[in-house]
């Protein structure tokens, strides 16, 4: 029989909901919990049609392989520098040699940053969008550091060589068109870095941040012009060709996957809003229908970037996970009103045209390595895990879902979860209570009480950042190896 627990049963603050329609196995609480007076709604009927299970993508690039390839590329760039370096005891030559190395590495770093955000399916599905975003942010800091070092070393080298002061040397260098272009590109990259800082980004509109970020493409082009004029690249036809091909390849990937593929999908699938359904206070599900949707090969746990073509929404692509498997050419997302854009979604009308870019993300069944799986959700983070709860293969007792919410009203898609648990004979626990309460239902001991063999599970985790960090720490202390904790932070978009 399924184990459906509707409380964190170790503290009276966690008041259970009634669930008479389902078999209940609840550990004896101390003290005895008080039952809510209102009965739970009847479970939603199981879906009549079986979900369309999309075939796995042909290729997934593992994070370790991508990281190795990036490091190997940096090594190749350093080798190119080393082959052309001319050892010298002169101070100006020393500065110039350092400027050449940092400049080449900075140019390579910009290419890597663009590649990470090109939305190449094999990379997105293998590495995960949130990890790519973190690498992109970290790489941006390195690139800005290299650009600063390159500029300073080049300036010092020129000043020493011409026997001038730094101010005069700066004016002289900016008279060269290629250096002026590089300076403008560097200023744009600094603007991107400043607006991406956490403290600044909270204060700027998403559209402003995005516009500044897109200027990084112009910065890359200006940097390329500068690099072609430098001796390290322009020294031979072979290096010019290799450097040009690298930039052309990344440029083609960006245009193809960020422009051509989404436009082609919009024309091919003709996605439109079919229904907007209330799921609870401030929560709606949006059903989007189209033609040949199965060809998108969307997997449970993945997300799309949605652009709804109506006033107030069309300018922003919003990342939302699928909250159900693809069925009958229909995609479903479930959205909680957390800001202006998400509040407008509940006012969408059937027939509204939709542009959907994706699918993205690696929080899918391919990460699974163990027979037993624990799904751990917080708040609206239930959406990708609800789709996995229905579709992950497994017999009775193989799949467990823990759903953390502050109170019963915060449980999204509760009826569907109960119906899935009943049909699959899976364990389902609703852990209710304030995040700052006296008892933490996600503490290591509490996790082991709910899932005694938790260390033998794969864990899929999705929730607010603070909850996800605390849960990850508790899982590790409960014995789950870090490499078996699979999570994605969908707030990066």
PDB file of N, CA, C and O in Angstrom, residues 147 151 170 173-174 176-190 219 222-223 226:
ATOM      1  N   UNK A 147      41.126  40.585 -19.045  1.00  0.00           N
ATOM      2  CA  UNK A 147      41.106  41.817 -19.851  1.00  0.00           C
ATOM      3  C   UNK A 147      41.806  42.949 -19.116  1.00  0.00           C
ATOM      4  O   UNK A 147      42.599  43.710 -19.702  1.00  0.00           O
ATOM      5  N   UNK A 151      45.195  44.808 -20.484  1.00  0.00           N
ATOM      6  CA  UNK A 151      45.282  46.251 -20.718  1.00  0.00           C
ATOM      7  C   UNK A 151      46.414  46.883 -19.914  1.00  0.00           C
ATOM      8  O   UNK A 151      47.182  47.712 -20.435  1.00  0.00           O
ATOM      9  N   UNK A 170      48.578  56.052 -22.792  1.00  0.00           N
ATOM     10  CA  UNK A 170      47.162  55.735 -23.013  1.00  0.00           C
ATOM     11  C   UNK A 170      46.624  56.493 -24.220  1.00  0.00           C
ATOM     12  O   UNK A 170      45.939  55.928 -25.082  1.00  0.00           O
ATOM     13  N   UNK A 173      48.012  54.954 -27.468  1.00  0.00           N
ATOM     14  CA  UNK A 173      47.444  53.651 -27.825  1.00  0.00           C
ATOM     15  C   UNK A 173      46.013  53.777 -28.352  1.00  0.00           C
ATOM     16  O   UNK A 173      45.613  53.061 -29.274  1.00  0.00           O
ATOM     17  N   UNK A 174      45.243  54.694 -27.786  1.00  0.00           N
ATOM     18  CA  UNK A 174      43.854  54.840 -28.234  1.00  0.00           C
ATOM     19  C   UNK A 174      43.751  55.444 -29.626  1.00  0.00           C
ATOM     20  O   UNK A 174      42.660  55.453 -30.223  1.00  0.00           O
ATOM     21  N   UNK A 176      45.116  54.116 -32.137  1.00  0.00           N
ATOM     22  CA  UNK A 176      45.039  52.954 -33.030  1.00  0.00           C
ATOM     23  C   UNK A 176      43.597  52.440 -33.049  1.00  0.00           C
ATOM     24  O   UNK A 176      42.985  52.205 -31.989  1.00  0.00           O
ATOM     25  N   UNK A 177      43.039  52.247 -34.236  1.00  0.00           N
ATOM     26  CA  UNK A 177      41.628  51.861 -34.368  1.00  0.00           C
ATOM     27  C   UNK A 177      41.331  50.532 -33.674  1.00  0.00           C
ATOM     28  O   UNK A 177      40.304  50.379 -33.000  1.00  0.00           O
ATOM     29  N   UNK A 178      42.227  49.547 -33.837  1.00  0.00           N
ATOM     30  CA  UNK A 178      41.982  48.231 -33.254  1.00  0.00           C
ATOM     31  C   UNK A 178      41.977  48.293 -31.729  1.00  0.00           C
ATOM     32  O   UNK A 178      41.196  47.597 -31.068  1.00  0.00           O
ATOM     33  N   UNK A 179      42.838  49.136 -31.166  1.00  0.00           N
ATOM     34  CA  UNK A 179      42.888  49.268 -29.706  1.00  0.00           C
ATOM     35  C   UNK A 179      41.671  50.035 -29.203  1.00  0.00           C
ATOM     36  O   UNK A 179      41.106  49.718 -28.149  1.00  0.00           O
ATOM     37  N   UNK A 180      41.243  51.045 -29.965  1.00  0.00           N
ATOM     38  CA  UNK A 180      40.031  51.769 -29.589  1.00  0.00           C
ATOM     39  C   UNK A 180      38.820  50.829 -29.600  1.00  0.00           C
ATOM     40  O   UNK A 180      37.954  50.889 -28.714  1.00  0.00           O
ATOM     41  N   UNK A 181      38.759  49.936 -30.595  1.00  0.00           N
ATOM     42  CA  UNK A 181      37.660  48.967 -30.662  1.00  0.00           C
ATOM     43  C   UNK A 181      37.696  48.036 -29.457  1.00  0.00           C
ATOM     44  O   UNK A 181      36.651  47.735 -28.844  1.00  0.00           O
ATOM     45  N   UNK A 182      38.898  47.578 -29.101  1.00  0.00           N
ATOM     46  CA  UNK A 182      39.026  46.687 -27.946  1.00  0.00           C
ATOM     47  C   UNK A 182      38.621  47.406 -26.662  1.00  0.00           C
ATOM     48  O   UNK A 182      38.001  46.817 -25.771  1.00  0.00           O
ATOM     49  N   UNK A 183      38.953  48.674 -26.539  1.00  0.00           N
ATOM     50  CA  UNK A 183      38.592  49.441 -25.346  1.00  0.00           C
ATOM     51  C   UNK A 183      37.079  49.579 -25.223  1.00  0.00           C
ATOM     52  O   UNK A 183      36.504  49.416 -24.135  1.00  0.00           O
ATOM     53  N   UNK A 184      36.421  49.860 -26.348  1.00  0.00           N
ATOM     54  CA  UNK A 184      34.960  49.953 -26.332  1.00  0.00           C
ATOM     55  C   UNK A 184      34.339  48.605 -25.964  1.00  0.00           C
ATOM     56  O   UNK A 184      33.389  48.539 -25.171  1.00  0.00           O
ATOM     57  N   UNK A 185      34.873  47.526 -26.541  1.00  0.00           N
ATOM     58  CA  UNK A 185      34.362  46.194 -26.209  1.00  0.00           C
ATOM     59  C   UNK A 185      34.564  45.857 -24.744  1.00  0.00           C
ATOM     60  O   UNK A 185      33.677  45.280 -24.096  1.00  0.00           O
ATOM     61  N   UNK A 186      35.713  46.246 -24.196  1.00  0.00           N
ATOM     62  CA  UNK A 186      35.987  45.988 -22.780  1.00  0.00           C
ATOM     63  C   UNK A 186      35.012  46.751 -21.892  1.00  0.00           C
ATOM     64  O   UNK A 186      34.533  46.235 -20.870  1.00  0.00           O
ATOM     65  N   UNK A 187      34.699  47.995 -22.272  1.00  0.00           N
ATOM     66  CA  UNK A 187      33.745  48.782 -21.492  1.00  0.00           C
ATOM     67  C   UNK A 187      32.371  48.113 -21.487  1.00  0.00           C
ATOM     68  O   UNK A 187      31.681  48.084 -20.458  1.00  0.00           O
ATOM     69  N   UNK A 188      31.973  47.563 -22.623  1.00  0.00           N
ATOM     70  CA  UNK A 188      30.687  46.862 -22.685  1.00  0.00           C
ATOM     71  C   UNK A 188      30.693  45.636 -21.777  1.00  0.00           C
ATOM     72  O   UNK A 188      29.704  45.353 -21.081  1.00  0.00           O
ATOM     73  N   UNK A 189      31.797  44.885 -21.778  1.00  0.00           N
ATOM     74  CA  UNK A 189      31.877  43.699 -20.921  1.00  0.00           C
ATOM     75  C   UNK A 189      31.862  44.075 -19.444  1.00  0.00           C
ATOM     76  O   UNK A 189      31.278  43.358 -18.621  1.00  0.00           O
ATOM     77  N   UNK A 190      32.481  45.183 -19.104  1.00  0.00           N
ATOM     78  CA  UNK A 190      32.423  45.652 -17.715  1.00  0.00           C
ATOM     79  C   UNK A 190      30.982  45.981 -17.333  1.00  0.00           C
ATOM     80  O   UNK A 190      30.519  45.651 -16.229  1.00  0.00           O
ATOM     81  N   UNK A 219      30.585  43.362 -27.968  1.00  0.00           N
ATOM     82  CA  UNK A 219      31.914  43.381 -27.346  1.00  0.00           C
ATOM     83  C   UNK A 219      32.804  42.280 -27.917  1.00  0.00           C
ATOM     84  O   UNK A 219      33.995  42.495 -28.167  1.00  0.00           O
ATOM     85  N   UNK A 222      33.991  43.347 -31.382  1.00  0.00           N
ATOM     86  CA  UNK A 222      35.047  44.366 -31.310  1.00  0.00           C
ATOM     87  C   UNK A 222      36.365  43.740 -30.848  1.00  0.00           C
ATOM     88  O   UNK A 222      37.448  44.101 -31.350  1.00  0.00           O
ATOM     89  N   UNK A 223      36.283  42.809 -29.905  1.00  0.00           N
ATOM     90  CA  UNK A 223      37.500  42.122 -29.472  1.00  0.00           C
ATOM     91  C   UNK A 223      38.132  41.309 -30.584  1.00  0.00           C
ATOM     92  O   UNK A 223      39.370  41.238 -30.704  1.00  0.00           O
ATOM     93  N   UNK A 226      40.174  43.477 -32.787  1.00  0.00           N
ATOM     94  CA  UNK A 226      41.445  43.790 -32.127  1.00  0.00           C
ATOM     95  C   UNK A 226      42.416  42.615 -32.223  1.00  0.00           C
ATOM     96  O   UNK A 226      43.619  42.799 -32.480  1.00  0.00           O
TER      97      UNK A 226
END
